[in-house]
XYZ file of C-alpha atoms in Angstrom:
760
model
C -1.894 34.131 -35.673
C 1.440 33.522 -33.997
C 4.066 36.145 -34.537
C 7.459 35.164 -35.924
C 8.930 35.715 -32.457
C 6.431 33.312 -30.873
C 7.122 30.693 -33.531
C 10.850 30.978 -32.894
C 10.251 30.604 -29.165
C 8.226 27.435 -29.730
C 10.888 26.087 -32.079
C 13.631 26.823 -29.560
C 11.593 25.163 -26.826
C 11.265 21.926 -28.807
C 14.942 22.014 -29.802
C 15.960 22.525 -26.192
C 13.642 19.813 -24.908
C 13.887 17.339 -27.782
C 15.723 14.693 -25.760
C 13.425 15.006 -22.692
C 10.374 14.778 -24.970
C 11.720 11.698 -26.757
C 12.750 10.217 -23.402
C 9.231 10.717 -22.023
C 7.529 9.239 -25.091
C 9.795 6.168 -25.221
C 9.515 5.386 -21.510
C 5.774 6.088 -21.401
C 5.284 3.874 -24.438
C 7.169 1.021 -22.765
C 5.105 1.393 -19.592
C 1.818 1.393 -21.506
C 2.821 -1.658 -23.543
C 3.923 -3.681 -20.513
C 1.019 -2.627 -18.256
C -1.507 -5.349 -17.370
C -4.911 -4.940 -19.039
C -6.857 -5.277 -15.797
C -6.469 -5.196 -12.028
C -3.433 -6.977 -10.575
C -4.684 -7.047 -6.969
C -1.152 -6.019 -5.947
C -0.693 -4.177 -2.660
C -3.419 -1.579 -2.030
C -4.028 -0.886 -5.718
C -7.571 -2.280 -5.830
C -8.631 -0.251 -2.814
C -6.986 2.947 -4.100
C -8.514 2.541 -7.560
C -11.989 1.874 -6.163
C -11.812 4.681 -3.616
C -10.744 7.105 -6.337
C -13.336 5.830 -8.790
C -16.233 6.335 -6.336
C -14.605 9.453 -4.791
C -14.121 7.811 -1.423
C -11.345 7.971 1.163
C -8.946 4.980 1.368
C -6.933 3.867 4.397
C -4.605 6.319 6.212
C -3.216 8.721 5.249
C -6.115 8.967 2.799
C -3.985 9.681 -0.313
C -6.015 12.676 -1.567
C -3.655 13.347 -4.492
C -3.962 9.791 -5.789
C -7.737 9.901 -5.449
C -8.159 13.245 -7.230
C -5.598 12.666 -9.995
C -6.877 9.131 -10.484
C -10.441 10.326 -10.895
C -9.306 12.523 -13.803
C -7.548 9.597 -15.488
C -10.573 7.359 -14.883
C -12.443 9.531 -17.388
C -10.260 8.212 -20.233
C -12.786 6.646 -22.633
C -10.979 3.348 -23.270
C -9.502 0.398 -21.406
C -10.595 -1.172 -18.153
C -10.862 1.008 -15.061
C -7.611 -0.491 -13.736
C -5.794 0.199 -17.024
C -6.795 3.864 -16.914
C -5.161 4.130 -13.505
C -2.134 2.267 -14.888
C -1.916 5.044 -17.501
C -1.750 7.559 -14.649
C 1.040 5.602 -12.958
C 2.942 5.353 -16.252
C 2.466 9.052 -16.984
C 3.806 10.078 -13.574
C 6.596 7.490 -13.751
C 7.706 8.837 -17.141
C 7.670 12.416 -15.846
C 9.788 11.253 -12.908
C 12.338 9.786 -15.321
C 12.480 13.088 -17.238
C 13.035 14.998 -13.990
C 15.903 12.653 -13.087
C 17.435 13.395 -16.497
C 17.068 17.145 -15.965
C 18.508 17.020 -12.438
C 21.646 15.163 -13.555
C 22.126 17.453 -16.550
C 21.632 20.581 -14.456
C 24.259 19.452 -11.939
C 26.795 18.386 -14.560
C 26.425 21.656 -16.483
C 26.550 23.778 -13.296
C 23.038 24.958 -13.937
C 23.336 25.275 -17.707
C 20.957 22.484 -18.682
C 20.182 21.850 -22.382
C 21.462 25.155 -23.731
C 24.193 23.743 -25.967
C 23.365 22.565 -29.457
C 23.186 18.770 -29.662
C 26.165 17.168 -31.422
C 26.013 13.419 -32.024
C 29.787 12.900 -32.170
C 30.331 14.851 -28.968
C 27.471 12.882 -27.409
C 28.873 9.417 -28.118
C 32.369 10.514 -27.112
C 31.139 11.570 -23.690
C 31.761 15.264 -24.292
C 28.051 16.002 -23.908
C 26.744 15.455 -20.337
C 23.343 14.522 -21.766
C 24.735 11.021 -22.312
C 25.309 10.580 -18.570
C 21.967 12.166 -17.704
C 20.291 9.606 -19.959
C 22.278 6.813 -18.313
C 20.894 7.703 -14.882
C 17.344 8.337 -16.117
C 17.085 5.132 -18.175
C 18.718 3.030 -15.450
C 15.898 4.172 -13.168
C 13.191 3.836 -15.837
C 13.960 0.176 -16.513
C 14.946 -0.877 -13.006
C 12.549 -3.652 -12.147
C 10.867 -2.198 -9.053
C 10.376 1.298 -10.484
C 9.095 -0.163 -13.741
C 6.614 -2.342 -11.845
C 5.173 0.584 -9.904
C 4.986 2.709 -13.019
C 1.946 0.725 -14.068
C 0.715 -0.683 -10.740
C -1.727 2.022 -9.561
C -0.261 2.690 -6.147
C 0.541 5.809 -4.119
C 4.239 5.455 -4.963
C 3.776 6.572 -8.569
C 2.604 9.932 -7.187
C 5.198 10.174 -4.402
C 8.052 9.238 -6.775
C 7.107 12.152 -9.014
C 7.072 14.592 -6.091
C 10.379 13.231 -4.789
C 12.028 14.036 -8.136
C 10.210 17.372 -8.391
C 11.409 18.476 -4.940
C 15.020 17.812 -5.907
C 14.597 19.463 -9.314
C 13.162 22.648 -7.791
C 15.842 22.580 -5.093
C 18.772 22.507 -7.516
C 17.177 25.226 -9.660
C 16.940 27.400 -6.562
C 20.597 26.717 -5.777
C 21.886 27.552 -9.254
C 19.699 30.614 -9.687
C 20.896 31.891 -6.333
C 24.510 31.378 -7.456
C 23.865 33.305 -10.673
C 22.371 36.202 -8.726
C 25.419 36.277 -6.458
C 27.697 36.492 -9.492
C 25.565 39.220 -11.118
C 25.307 41.231 -7.910
C 21.758 40.226 -7.150
C 20.630 41.036 -10.661
C 17.372 39.475 -11.793
C 17.100 37.085 -14.712
C 15.700 38.611 -17.910
C 12.700 36.310 -18.216
C 10.571 35.695 -15.134
C 7.077 34.430 -14.654
C 4.578 36.543 -12.750
C 5.025 34.591 -9.522
C 8.798 35.082 -9.565
C 8.361 38.798 -10.102
C 5.851 38.994 -7.259
C 7.672 36.750 -4.763
C 11.290 37.752 -5.436
C 13.628 35.952 -3.015
C 10.640 34.105 -1.548
C 9.758 32.373 -4.819
C 11.698 29.121 -4.405
C 11.080 28.711 -0.637
C 7.370 29.286 -1.296
C 7.197 26.805 -4.204
C 9.262 24.227 -2.322
C 6.973 24.457 0.702
C 3.931 23.872 -1.518
C 5.501 20.947 -3.379
C 6.992 19.381 -0.249
C 3.623 19.330 1.520
C 1.965 17.921 -1.598
C 4.653 15.229 -1.570
C 3.807 14.394 2.034
C 0.148 14.062 1.050
C 1.230 11.693 -1.728
C 3.153 9.540 0.770
C 4.709 10.348 4.122
C 7.930 8.692 3.066
C 8.871 12.145 1.713
C 9.641 13.094 5.334
C 13.009 11.393 4.822
C 13.979 14.311 2.568
C 14.007 16.749 5.507
C 17.765 16.487 6.292
C 18.607 17.120 2.642
C 16.190 20.067 2.524
C 17.803 21.632 5.589
C 21.217 21.235 3.980
C 19.908 22.831 0.777
C 18.691 25.874 2.703
C 22.053 26.123 4.460
C 24.090 26.191 1.243
C 21.615 28.313 -0.726
C 19.993 30.869 1.561
C 20.910 30.274 5.199
C 19.239 33.536 6.217
C 15.986 31.640 5.821
C 16.689 29.964 9.165
C 16.272 33.301 10.921
C 12.739 34.367 11.850
C 11.501 36.957 9.389
C 8.490 38.005 7.312
C 9.562 35.417 4.728
C 8.296 32.726 7.093
C 4.736 33.958 6.553
C 5.028 33.223 2.829
C 6.466 29.784 3.546
C 3.571 29.162 5.917
C 1.202 30.305 3.153
C 2.854 27.754 0.860
C 2.264 25.031 3.446
C -1.407 25.955 3.681
C -1.765 25.896 -0.096
C -0.083 22.478 -0.159
C -2.654 21.249 2.366
C -5.634 22.290 0.251
C -6.237 18.735 -1.083
C -7.085 17.743 2.520
C -10.379 19.589 2.032
C -11.352 16.666 -0.153
C -11.863 14.450 2.927
C -14.884 16.235 4.446
C -16.239 17.016 0.975
C -16.191 13.312 0.093
C -17.925 12.354 3.347
C -20.580 15.049 3.064
C -21.352 14.887 -0.652
C -20.775 11.291 -1.751
C -21.168 9.185 1.430
C -18.889 6.562 -0.176
C -18.724 2.968 1.005
C -14.933 3.414 1.331
C -14.645 6.324 3.748
C -11.845 5.782 6.241
C -12.161 8.179 9.140
C -15.518 9.639 8.148
C -13.786 13.017 8.331
C -15.945 15.914 9.486
C -13.504 17.777 11.728
C -9.883 18.950 11.826
C -9.094 16.257 14.404
C -10.463 13.535 12.109
C -8.347 14.878 9.251
C -5.295 15.019 11.510
C -5.843 11.444 12.734
C -6.189 10.241 9.156
C -3.144 12.072 7.776
C -0.919 11.148 10.720
C -2.062 7.499 10.653
C -3.045 7.890 14.306
C -5.927 5.513 13.642
C -3.377 2.735 13.175
C -1.790 3.553 16.513
C -5.195 3.080 18.158
C -5.650 -0.383 16.660
C -2.016 -1.541 16.761
C -0.901 -3.867 19.531
C 2.312 -1.801 19.800
C 0.467 1.510 19.901
C 2.532 2.697 16.943
C 1.258 4.344 13.793
C 4.399 3.481 11.859
C 6.869 0.633 11.629
C 8.025 -0.626 15.029
C 11.552 0.315 15.984
C 12.812 -2.581 18.088
C 16.115 -3.646 16.533
C 19.592 -2.648 17.583
C 22.185 -0.940 15.391
C 24.121 -4.165 14.809
C 21.066 -5.856 13.289
C 20.520 -2.896 10.995
C 24.134 -2.831 9.838
C 23.999 -6.548 9.115
C 21.314 -5.808 6.532
C 23.450 -3.165 4.821
C 25.063 -5.505 2.208
C 21.666 -7.078 1.568
C 20.285 -3.656 0.671
C 22.766 -3.246 -2.178
C 22.207 -6.817 -3.331
C 18.532 -5.903 -3.702
C 19.469 -2.820 -5.735
C 21.505 -5.020 -8.054
C 18.469 -7.263 -8.481
C 16.445 -4.301 -9.704
C 19.255 -2.951 -11.927
C 22.595 -4.770 -12.131
C 25.907 -4.619 -10.284
C 27.518 -2.361 -12.902
C 24.809 0.277 -12.519
C 24.926 -0.029 -8.731
C 28.668 0.458 -9.005
C 28.138 3.751 -10.828
C 25.837 4.877 -8.039
C 28.390 3.962 -5.385
C 31.017 5.934 -7.339
C 28.696 8.946 -7.277
C 28.299 8.667 -3.494
C 32.043 8.188 -2.908
C 32.874 11.147 -5.144
C 30.586 13.362 -3.063
C 32.478 12.328 0.086
C 35.777 12.965 -1.681
C 34.943 16.541 -2.667
C 33.420 17.184 0.765
C 36.667 16.147 2.456
C 38.612 18.326 0.034
C 36.760 21.470 1.016
C 33.827 21.721 -1.420
C 31.292 21.621 1.369
C 28.613 23.662 -0.343
C 28.317 21.581 -3.479
C 24.814 20.755 -4.699
C 25.927 17.135 -5.179
C 25.816 16.712 -1.399
C 22.135 17.714 -1.397
C 21.332 14.865 -3.801
C 23.485 12.332 -1.968
C 21.959 13.312 1.381
C 18.498 12.846 -0.109
C 19.560 9.378 -1.291
C 21.223 8.347 1.973
C 18.143 9.161 4.046
C 15.396 8.103 1.605
C 17.377 5.068 0.454
C 19.898 3.620 2.897
C 18.517 5.008 6.192
C 14.928 4.169 5.277
C 15.995 0.661 4.263
C 17.808 0.164 7.566
C 14.684 1.341 9.402
C 12.188 -0.699 7.405
C 14.134 -3.868 6.671
C 15.169 -4.939 10.130
C 15.929 -8.662 10.040
C 14.937 -9.344 6.449
C 14.940 -13.096 7.082
C 11.890 -12.682 9.333
C 10.294 -10.285 6.878
C 10.596 -12.933 4.183
C 8.448 -15.260 6.286
C 5.321 -13.993 4.529
C 4.771 -12.936 0.932
C 2.903 -9.810 1.968
C 5.660 -8.619 4.304
C 8.298 -9.126 1.638
C 6.349 -7.214 -0.996
C 5.171 -4.434 1.331
C 8.672 -3.710 2.619
C 10.142 -3.947 -0.865
C 8.185 -0.826 -1.807
C 10.210 1.119 0.751
C 13.054 1.097 -1.792
C 11.164 3.146 -4.358
C 11.810 6.725 -3.217
C 15.478 6.043 -2.660
C 15.628 4.342 -6.043
C 14.484 7.576 -7.733
C 17.336 9.539 -6.149
C 19.746 6.660 -6.813
C 19.013 7.090 -10.527
C 20.364 10.642 -10.221
C 23.452 9.426 -8.369
C 24.019 6.786 -11.082
C 24.093 9.464 -13.796
C 26.518 11.593 -11.797
C 28.684 8.584 -10.966
C 28.859 7.650 -14.670
C 30.244 11.098 -15.488
C 32.797 11.025 -12.669
C 33.968 7.549 -13.681
C 34.404 8.671 -17.289
C 36.349 11.758 -16.211
C 38.595 9.591 -14.035
C 39.308 7.221 -16.945
C 39.991 10.159 -19.232
C 42.326 11.781 -16.708
C 44.371 8.582 -16.485
C 44.365 8.026 -20.275
C 42.240 4.908 -19.876
C 39.443 6.315 -21.975
C 39.272 5.371 -25.657
C 37.287 6.570 -28.677
C 33.702 5.790 -27.885
C 34.073 4.304 -24.411
C 31.468 6.735 -23.026
C 28.894 5.067 -25.225
C 29.560 1.821 -23.372
C 28.255 3.477 -20.209
C 24.987 4.236 -21.984
C 24.632 0.561 -22.867
C 24.195 -0.286 -19.165
C 20.525 0.844 -19.080
C 19.981 -1.225 -22.232
C 21.285 -4.257 -20.335
C 18.976 -3.385 -17.422
C 16.046 -3.158 -19.857
C 16.906 -6.494 -21.442
C 17.303 -8.310 -18.118
C 14.027 -6.956 -16.687
C 11.728 -6.913 -19.715
C 10.398 -10.467 -19.494
C 9.450 -10.278 -15.829
C 8.199 -6.674 -16.045
C 6.117 -7.291 -19.155
C 2.569 -7.912 -17.928
C 0.565 -6.882 -20.973
C -1.070 -10.332 -20.868
C -1.249 -10.689 -17.062
C -4.616 -11.830 -15.686
C -3.832 -13.455 -12.327
C -5.574 -10.708 -10.341
C -8.628 -10.598 -12.602
C -8.945 -14.388 -12.497
C -8.730 -14.354 -8.705
C -11.587 -11.852 -8.448
C -13.687 -13.918 -10.842
C -13.008 -17.105 -8.873
C -13.726 -15.395 -5.549
C -17.333 -14.818 -6.616
C -17.695 -17.955 -8.763
C -19.428 -20.213 -6.213
C -21.483 -17.448 -4.632
C -25.264 -17.668 -4.866
C -27.319 -14.572 -5.787
C -28.206 -11.945 -3.170
C -25.299 -13.057 -0.996
C -23.650 -11.449 2.010
C -19.876 -11.607 1.632
C -17.883 -11.124 4.859
C -14.236 -10.689 3.904
C -11.134 -11.158 6.024
C -7.832 -9.626 4.935
C -6.902 -6.779 2.626
C -6.505 -8.805 -0.552
C -9.991 -10.375 -0.725
C -11.611 -7.222 0.716
C -10.030 -4.915 -1.865
C -10.701 -7.434 -4.639
C -14.383 -7.588 -3.669
C -14.646 -3.802 -3.566
C -13.073 -3.430 -7.009
C -15.225 -6.211 -8.498
C -18.465 -4.601 -7.315
C -17.839 -0.855 -7.314
C -15.257 -0.364 -10.091
C -16.163 -3.196 -12.469
C -19.853 -2.949 -11.659
C -20.279 -6.722 -11.239
C -22.250 -8.687 -8.620
C -24.317 -5.716 -7.497
C -26.508 -8.215 -5.664
C -23.749 -8.960 -3.145
C -23.390 -7.025 0.123
C -19.717 -6.766 1.133
C -18.818 -6.577 4.836
C -15.029 -6.286 5.378
C -13.890 -7.496 8.802
C -11.076 -4.922 8.689
C -13.389 -1.925 8.429
C -13.604 0.530 11.351
C -16.864 1.039 13.216
C -17.651 4.374 11.551
C -18.249 2.594 8.228
C -21.112 0.566 9.706
C -23.762 3.278 9.113
C -22.771 3.468 5.442
C -23.209 -0.293 5.004
C -26.479 -0.172 6.962
C -27.720 2.617 4.695
C -26.885 0.511 1.628
C -28.595 -2.576 3.082
C -30.970 -1.492 5.921
C -32.169 -5.010 6.828
C -28.675 -6.475 7.200
C -28.658 -6.474 11.029
C -30.720 -5.235 13.986
C -28.316 -5.340 16.921
C -27.835 -2.065 18.793
C -24.034 -2.082 18.688
C -21.097 -0.632 16.803
C -18.780 -3.496 17.745
C -18.032 -5.146 14.414
C -17.674 -8.666 15.832
C -21.140 -8.481 17.392
C -22.561 -6.941 14.230
C -21.199 -9.864 12.203
C -22.760 -12.373 14.601
C -26.079 -10.560 14.324
C -25.813 -10.486 10.514
C -25.513 -14.264 10.547
C -28.418 -14.737 12.941
C -30.714 -12.295 11.116
C -30.011 -13.661 7.627
C -29.507 -17.401 8.150
C -32.009 -19.172 5.887
C -32.935 -15.885 4.209
C -29.763 -15.004 2.326
C -26.561 -16.991 1.645
C -23.664 -15.825 3.835
C -20.040 -16.377 2.793
C -16.661 -15.834 4.404
C -13.084 -15.796 3.230
C -10.472 -17.375 5.502
C -11.037 -16.571 9.168
C -8.610 -16.381 12.076
C -9.473 -19.275 14.389
C -9.878 -17.076 17.477
C -12.933 -15.350 15.992
C -14.829 -18.363 14.673
C -16.486 -18.994 18.052
C -17.284 -15.312 18.552
C -19.142 -15.210 15.230
C -21.070 -18.330 16.232
C -19.463 -20.525 13.553
C -18.011 -23.241 15.781
C -21.295 -25.140 16.199
C -22.488 -22.366 18.498
C -24.916 -22.649 16.707
C -23.649 -22.464 13.086
C -20.818 -23.992 11.074
C -18.791 -23.236 7.962
C -19.106 -25.380 4.835
C -16.419 -25.238 2.057
C -17.318 -23.587 -1.247
C -13.922 -23.320 -2.947
C -12.150 -20.035 -2.203
C -14.951 -19.138 0.183
C -16.929 -20.809 2.967
C -20.654 -20.651 3.566
C -22.227 -20.176 6.993
C -24.770 -22.987 7.385
C -26.928 -24.478 10.139
C -25.251 -27.853 9.746
C -22.196 -29.010 7.831
C -23.030 -29.302 4.117
C -20.187 -30.759 2.026
C -20.183 -30.478 -1.764
C -18.395 -33.416 -3.328
C -18.499 -31.989 -6.855
C -14.881 -31.110 -7.880
C -16.314 -28.342 -10.092
C -15.916 -26.012 -7.107
C -12.276 -25.766 -8.163
C -12.279 -27.141 -11.698
C -14.595 -24.436 -13.052
C -12.299 -21.667 -11.870
C -10.612 -19.440 -14.430
C -6.833 -19.884 -14.718
C -4.733 -18.219 -17.414
C -1.407 -18.531 -15.632
C 0.565 -20.964 -13.516
C -1.035 -22.254 -10.312
C 2.331 -22.525 -8.526
C 3.627 -19.756 -6.247
C 7.230 -20.478 -7.208
C 6.559 -19.417 -10.815
C 5.926 -15.770 -9.877
C 8.448 -13.015 -9.220
C 6.528 -10.573 -7.033
C 5.492 -11.209 -3.466
C 2.019 -9.869 -4.210
C 1.561 -12.396 -7.040
C 2.601 -15.157 -4.657
C 0.117 -13.742 -2.150
C -2.690 -14.260 -4.670
C -1.703 -17.924 -4.928
C -1.639 -17.912 -1.133
C -5.356 -17.057 -1.134
C -6.012 -20.330 -2.961
C -3.777 -22.142 -0.456
C -5.892 -20.676 2.376
C -9.068 -21.787 0.593
C -7.752 -25.336 0.183
C -6.587 -25.462 3.801
C -9.935 -24.289 5.179
C -11.759 -26.900 3.102
C -9.232 -29.565 4.084
C -9.558 -28.779 7.801
C -13.368 -28.779 7.812
C -13.642 -31.970 5.758
C -11.136 -33.651 8.061
C -13.018 -32.505 11.163
C -16.286 -33.984 9.960
C -14.779 -37.264 8.754
C -14.859 -36.620 4.971
C -11.310 -37.877 4.543
C -11.572 -38.492 0.817
C -12.572 -34.872 0.229
C -9.931 -33.718 2.700
C -7.280 -35.613 0.718
C -8.420 -33.919 -2.484
C -8.006 -30.485 -0.922
C -4.663 -31.514 0.578
C -3.288 -32.541 -2.823
C -4.492 -29.324 -4.483
C -2.868 -27.278 -1.711
C 0.474 -29.058 -2.058
C 0.465 -28.576 -5.822
C 0.245 -24.798 -5.411
C 2.765 -24.105 -2.626
C 4.157 -27.156 -0.803
C 6.661 -25.086 1.218
C 4.132 -22.602 2.595
C 3.713 -22.514 6.379
C 0.015 -23.376 5.884
C 1.080 -26.437 3.893
C 3.247 -27.498 6.827
C 0.222 -27.176 9.133
C -1.805 -29.322 6.741
C 0.923 -31.991 6.733
C 0.805 -32.142 10.516
C -2.984 -32.404 10.616
C -3.037 -35.095 7.952
C -0.362 -37.182 9.620
C -2.067 -36.951 13.003
C -5.566 -37.657 11.760
C -7.208 -41.052 11.980
C -6.593 -42.592 8.559
C -10.126 -43.657 7.876
C -12.479 -43.097 4.983
C -15.609 -43.616 7.085
C -17.586 -40.423 7.343
C -18.548 -39.124 10.746
C -22.021 -37.852 9.966
C -23.415 -37.726 13.487
C -24.828 -34.480 14.823
C -21.891 -32.627 16.414
C -23.981 -29.912 18.080
C -23.151 -29.729 21.790
C -25.574 -29.840 24.669
C -25.997 -26.823 26.963
C -24.017 -28.614 29.671
C -21.097 -29.315 27.329
C -21.096 -25.715 26.144
C -21.037 -24.455 29.730
C -18.056 -26.650 30.569
C -16.238 -25.608 27.426
C -16.936 -21.928 28.152
C -15.422 -22.194 31.628
C -12.306 -23.781 30.131
C -12.094 -20.999 27.548
C -12.285 -18.349 30.286
C -9.581 -20.118 32.302
C -7.363 -20.283 29.194
C -7.853 -16.585 28.447
C -9.828 -17.140 25.230
C -12.328 -14.331 25.702
C -13.457 -14.428 22.061
C -14.444 -18.064 22.328
C -16.071 -17.538 25.708
C -18.144 -14.609 24.459
C -19.263 -16.565 21.409
C -20.447 -19.483 23.498
C -22.097 -17.268 26.104
C -24.067 -15.397 23.441
C -25.380 -18.736 22.189
C -26.135 -19.961 25.722
C -28.032 -16.736 26.424
C -30.218 -17.496 23.400
C -30.799 -21.085 24.536
C -31.762 -19.960 28.046
C -32.718 -16.240 27.990
C -33.541 -16.111 31.717
C -30.177 -17.475 32.883
C -28.660 -14.315 34.388
C -25.181 -15.783 34.942
C -24.569 -15.969 31.187
C -25.344 -12.286 30.795
C -23.305 -11.258 33.835
C -20.299 -13.115 32.425
C -20.881 -11.335 29.108
C -21.145 -7.937 30.793
C -17.772 -8.496 32.472
C -16.107 -9.689 29.289
C -17.581 -6.794 27.280
C -16.495 -4.302 29.930
C -12.938 -5.635 29.909
C -12.870 -4.986 26.155
C -14.112 -1.436 26.630
C -17.460 -2.264 25.009
C -19.359 -0.203 27.570
C -22.617 0.131 25.639
C -22.760 -3.640 25.046
C -21.991 -4.388 28.710
C -24.770 -2.002 29.743
C -27.245 -3.818 27.495
C -26.521 -7.146 29.217
C -26.869 -5.583 32.680
C -30.247 -4.078 31.727
C -31.489 -7.491 30.577
C -30.374 -9.051 33.868
C -32.192 -6.355 35.872
C -35.343 -6.919 33.814
C -35.237 -10.568 34.927
C -33.995 -9.953 38.481
C -34.234 -6.265 39.562
C -32.644 -7.024 42.942
C -29.572 -8.762 41.529
C -26.708 -7.346 43.585
C -23.954 -8.006 41.002
C -25.978 -6.440 38.209
C -26.688 -3.321 40.290
C -22.995 -2.926 41.143
C -22.113 -3.301 37.464
C -24.765 -0.733 36.574
C -23.232 1.833 38.944
C -19.723 1.048 37.658
C -20.848 1.523 34.050
C -22.542 4.823 34.910
C -19.278 6.056 36.489
C -17.293 5.030 33.410
C -19.722 6.838 31.107
C -19.529 9.969 33.267
C -15.716 9.907 33.130
C -15.763 9.538 29.344
C -18.078 12.506 29.008
C-alpha cells in the first residue's frame, strides 16, 4: 500500500501538472476526432506506414525512430492500420504542445514553472503566466500545418517532438545552472540516479542523446546547432574546452545512435520488400543516414536541396514567409511572435546578452526563417507543381514549433507593455487567450478529416481495372507508395507483384525472391529488368503501368518495339497490339466520396491525388488519339478538363487536340514498323541524343535478327557510356560467339576488362 507521503506526492504531482494534463487530453482528443479513418496518401506517409508495419527500411535517411515507434502503435487493436499511425502522430503532436507550454512557462517564471497555486482571477487578469503559455501552446496546436501533421503519419510528428524536447531540456539546464551559481554550487534536494551519477555532465549528456535522436527523426534538427552553441556559451562555456566531459558527451552520441542498429537487423532478419540501402555495413548505414544515395542519383550530385539562388532572391521571399505563417495561424498571432522576436533584440541591445530568450529566438530564426529562405527559393517556381508546393511547405513545421514558444513570450511582453502604459484594462489578458480560439475556429473545417477518403478511394481505383495475378510496374512515389500500402499494410491484392520504377538495384533480389519467375535477364539495371519482365510474361500474366515518362517508353519496348500500351483507366496495360476498351465503366465504376476537382482541395498532396487521375486521362487521351479513336480521345479529354483544366498536362492536351486531324474515322491499320524503318529511326534517335529510345529499338532489332552484330556493338557502346559494364560485356560476348575475329568487339572486350580491373 502507498504511504501517506507517496499519496501526497502523487496528489501534488497532479495539482502541479493539472493544466498540462488537461491541455494534452484536449489537444489529443481534437487530433483523434479530426484524423482521417484511413490512409491519406499524403507525402511519404504510405511508404513510412508500410515500412514500419513490415519492419522494413524506408527511403533515406531511413527514419528508424518512426519505424520502431510506429510498430508499437500498430499493435493497437482497433482502427485501420493508417489510423493507428495517426494516433501516434497525434500523441507526439500533443506532447509537443505540452512541451511548448512548459518552455514558455519556465522562461516567464525564470525557471519556476507551475509551482504557484492556480488562481482563476489572477489567471484571467494576466497575473498568472500560465495564460500566456497556453496562448503559445494552443496557437501552435491549432495552426493549420501543425494540426495537419499531427494526424498525417509522417516523420515530422517525431521530429517536432524532439525539437520541443531539445529546447525544454536546454532551458532546464540553463535555469538549474543559474540556481547552482546562486547557491554556491549546491545540489538540488531531489535528484534522480542519473543526475547523482553524472553531476555537471548530466544535461550535456542528455542533450547529446536527445539531439542525436532528433537527427535520426529528421535531419532538419541540424538547424538547431547555432542555438545549441549559444546555449552552451551562456550556460557552461567551459564545455568548449577539451576535457574528460567530452567522453561522456561522446557516449551520449553513441547511445543516441543505437536505433541505427535497426537497419542491419531489419535486412538480416526480415528481408523486407521495402529495404532502402540493404544495410549490412557501417558504410551502408552512413550512406543511408547522410542521404548520400540521393547524391549518387541526383543530376546535381547533391543529397539535399540545391543552393543556386542569390541573396536578393531569398530576401524577396521573406514577406511571403510571414504571409504563409498567417495562413496557418492568423496575423494577430503572427504579430505576437514578431513582438517576441523584437523584444529579444531589444534586451540584447540593452545588455542582457545571456538571456535564455535568445536561445529560443535563435532556434526559431535558424529552423524557421533561415530554413525557409534556404528551402523556398523562388516560391513562384515551386508552386508550379502540387508536389513541390506541399513538400516544401513541410519545411515550416520545425520552425512553427519554436514560433509557438515565441508567440507565448510575445503575448506576455505585449501585455506588460500595455500595463506599463496604463493601456491594460480589467480582463484584457483574457482577450489574448482568445486568439488561439480564433485560430481553431478558422482552421477546423479544413483540418477536420474524420470523414476523408480521397486517399483510400484512389488506392481502390488504382487496382480496380487490374486482372488477377497481375504485374504492376509503378512510376512515381504516390502510386508506388499507395500500391505498397494496399498490398502489405491492408493485405489486399496479394496476387499482384509490385515493381516500383523508383526502386534501387539492391531491391531486385528481394522482388525476385518473392516472385522467382518474374524475369530471367542477367542484369541489375532496372530498365533492362523491366523490359525482360514484359518479354517473359507477355501472354502469361497481365502487366500494368502507371504513367510513364516518354523517354523510357521505347527502352521498355512499349513504343511498338514490339509492344504497346492500352488504356485501362488510371493504369495502362502492356499488350502485343493496341486494345481499346470503349466501355465507360473503366471510369464510371470508380469509387468517389469527395469532389473530383483539384480546386476544391486545400493541400497540395490532395491536389496531387487528383493529378494522378489527370495523368490517367491524359495517357488514355494520347493513346486513343494516336491510334485514331477520336471519340474515345474526346471522352478522356472532357474528363481531364473537368478535374483540373488549368493543369500543365491539361494545356498539353489542349495543344494535341487542336493540332490533331479532326476525324472520327479510326485508324486500325497495323502500326508495327518494318526492320528497315526501325533501323532508320534508331539512327535518328542516336543523332538526336535519345539513347533510351535507341537502346529500346536496338534490343528489339537484336531479337528480330540475332546474328546482326552491328546492333549488339551499338548496344555495347551505349551500355558502356551509361556505366552498365556487365551489360556491355554480355553484348560483346554474343558478338564474339557469332564472329570471334570481330576487331571492334575484341577492342571493346579489352577495354571492358581494363575498366573492371580499375574498379576492383
